Amino acid sequence: EVQLVESGGGSVQPGGSLRLSCAASGFTSSDYWMSWARQAPGKGLEWVANIKEDGSEKHYVDSVKGRFTISRDNAKNSVYLEMNSLRAEDTAMYYCAKSGTKNDYWGQGTLVTVSS
Amino acid sequence: DIQMTQSPSTLSASVGDTVIITCRASQSVRTWLAWYQQKPGKAPKLLIYKASTLESGVPSRFSGSGSGTEFTLTISGLQADDFATYYCQQYDNYSLFTFGPGTTVDIK
C-alpha cells in the first residue's frame, strides 16, 4: 500500500525556519518526481515545489523562491522541504505528493503556523 | 506562468443532477490536466488525469474532457458523497504546476 507521511510542522515566529519531511512507503520513490503543495486555512490549493527523481532538477512557485529548498534522500525514501524566512502568509497545511504522469498519492499533511 | 480559472466558483445541486465544471488555462497545456476532489480536513483525491483518464477506483459517473485550454469535469448523477470542492490542475511541464481556484458543489 502506498503511503506518504508528512512531519515537521508546527508553530514558528515570522523569520523562523522549519524542515518538513515526507516519508514514502509502498513504492520506490526514486522512480518518481515528488512535490509539495500547500493550502492556507479556508483557501485553495497551491503547488509549492517539486524535485526530479535523482534530485538534479527542482522547481518552485515564485512566492517561495530563495526561501524554501526541496531535497530528497532516495536511500531513505524521503523528501524534505526546508523553509526559511517564514512569513505569516506561509501558514498552511503542507502536503507531499507522488508526481509523474499523474499526482496520484498525497499525504495527510502537516500544519505550519507562522505567527508572533 | 500558466494561469487556471474555474467556473462556476460555487454550484448548488441536488442528488441525481448532472453537474459540469469548466476549467480554462491561459495557454495550452495539451492534455496535462487533472481533476481532484477535496473534502474538509482531507487531502485532495485524484479523480481524472491526462484530461480524461479515470483514476482507478473512481466511480464512472465522473468524466473529464478537453484539451489545449478548455476542460470540463462532468458528474453524471450526483451522489450525496460528491458534495465537495473540486480543483483542476495543469502539469504540462514539471517546472510549474498550477491549480485552479476551486469549485464548491453544495446541496441545493
PDB file of C-alpha atoms in Angstrom, chain B residues 4-49:
ATOM      1  CA  MET B   4      -6.004  28.469 -14.385  1.00  0.00           C
ATOM      2  CA  THR B   5      -9.599  29.578 -13.956  1.00  0.00           C
ATOM      3  CA  GLN B   6     -12.653  27.547 -12.991  1.00  0.00           C
ATOM      4  CA  SER B   7     -16.349  28.211 -13.334  1.00  0.00           C
ATOM      5  CA  PRO B   8     -18.570  28.381 -11.515  1.00  0.00           C
ATOM      6  CA  SER B   9     -16.921  29.062  -8.160  1.00  0.00           C
ATOM      7  CA  THR B  10     -19.916  27.605  -6.351  1.00  0.00           C
ATOM      8  CA  LEU B  11     -22.603  25.287  -7.656  1.00  0.00           C
ATOM      9  CA  SER B  12     -25.785  24.253  -5.872  1.00  0.00           C
ATOM     10  CA  ALA B  13     -27.205  20.937  -6.995  1.00  0.00           C
ATOM     11  CA  SER B  14     -29.417  18.053  -5.926  1.00  0.00           C
ATOM     12  CA  VAL B  15     -28.761  14.340  -5.741  1.00  0.00           C
ATOM     13  CA  GLY B  16     -29.235  12.876  -9.193  1.00  0.00           C
ATOM     14  CA  ASP B  17     -28.310  16.055 -11.056  1.00  0.00           C
ATOM     15  CA  THR B  18     -25.668  16.200 -13.761  1.00  0.00           C
ATOM     16  CA  VAL B  19     -23.001  18.721 -12.873  1.00  0.00           C
ATOM     17  CA  ILE B  20     -20.479  20.305 -15.233  1.00  0.00           C
ATOM     18  CA  ILE B  21     -17.420  22.248 -14.063  1.00  0.00           C
ATOM     19  CA  THR B  22     -15.248  24.141 -16.519  1.00  0.00           C
ATOM     20  CA  CYS B  23     -11.529  24.799 -16.251  1.00  0.00           C
ATOM     21  CA  ARG B  24      -9.580  27.104 -18.546  1.00  0.00           C
ATOM     22  CA  ALA B  25      -5.837  27.543 -18.944  1.00  0.00           C
ATOM     23  CA  SER B  26      -4.188  30.779 -20.036  1.00  0.00           C
ATOM     24  CA  GLN B  27      -2.173  28.830 -22.607  1.00  0.00           C
ATOM     25  CA  SER B  28      -2.230  25.318 -23.967  1.00  0.00           C
ATOM     26  CA  VAL B  29      -1.453  22.541 -21.518  1.00  0.00           C
ATOM     27  CA  ARG B  30      -2.198  19.890 -24.150  1.00  0.00           C
ATOM     28  CA  THR B  31      -3.906  17.176 -22.085  1.00  0.00           C
ATOM     29  CA  TRP B  32      -1.812  17.561 -18.944  1.00  0.00           C
ATOM     30  CA  LEU B  33      -4.805  18.380 -16.789  1.00  0.00           C
ATOM     31  CA  ALA B  34      -6.016  16.666 -13.635  1.00  0.00           C
ATOM     32  CA  TRP B  35      -9.139  16.958 -11.508  1.00  0.00           C
ATOM     33  CA  TYR B  36      -9.215  16.482  -7.729  1.00  0.00           C
ATOM     34  CA  GLN B  37     -11.945  16.225  -5.153  1.00  0.00           C
ATOM     35  CA  GLN B  38     -11.333  17.602  -1.688  1.00  0.00           C
ATOM     36  CA  LYS B  39     -13.467  17.354   1.409  1.00  0.00           C
ATOM     37  CA  PRO B  40     -12.924  19.481   4.535  1.00  0.00           C
ATOM     38  CA  GLY B  41      -9.902  18.421   6.536  1.00  0.00           C
ATOM     39  CA  LYS B  42      -8.825  15.867   3.948  1.00  0.00           C
ATOM     40  CA  ALA B  43      -6.103  15.650   1.333  1.00  0.00           C
ATOM     41  CA  PRO B  44      -7.049  16.066  -2.316  1.00  0.00           C
ATOM     42  CA  LYS B  45      -8.153  12.901  -4.094  1.00  0.00           C
ATOM     43  CA  LEU B  46      -7.236  12.384  -7.732  1.00  0.00           C
ATOM     44  CA  LEU B  47     -10.272  11.773  -9.937  1.00  0.00           C
ATOM     45  CA  ILE B  48      -9.110  12.318 -13.512  1.00  0.00           C
ATOM     46  CA  TYR B  49      -5.658  12.659 -15.083  1.00  0.00           C
TER      47      TYR B  49
END
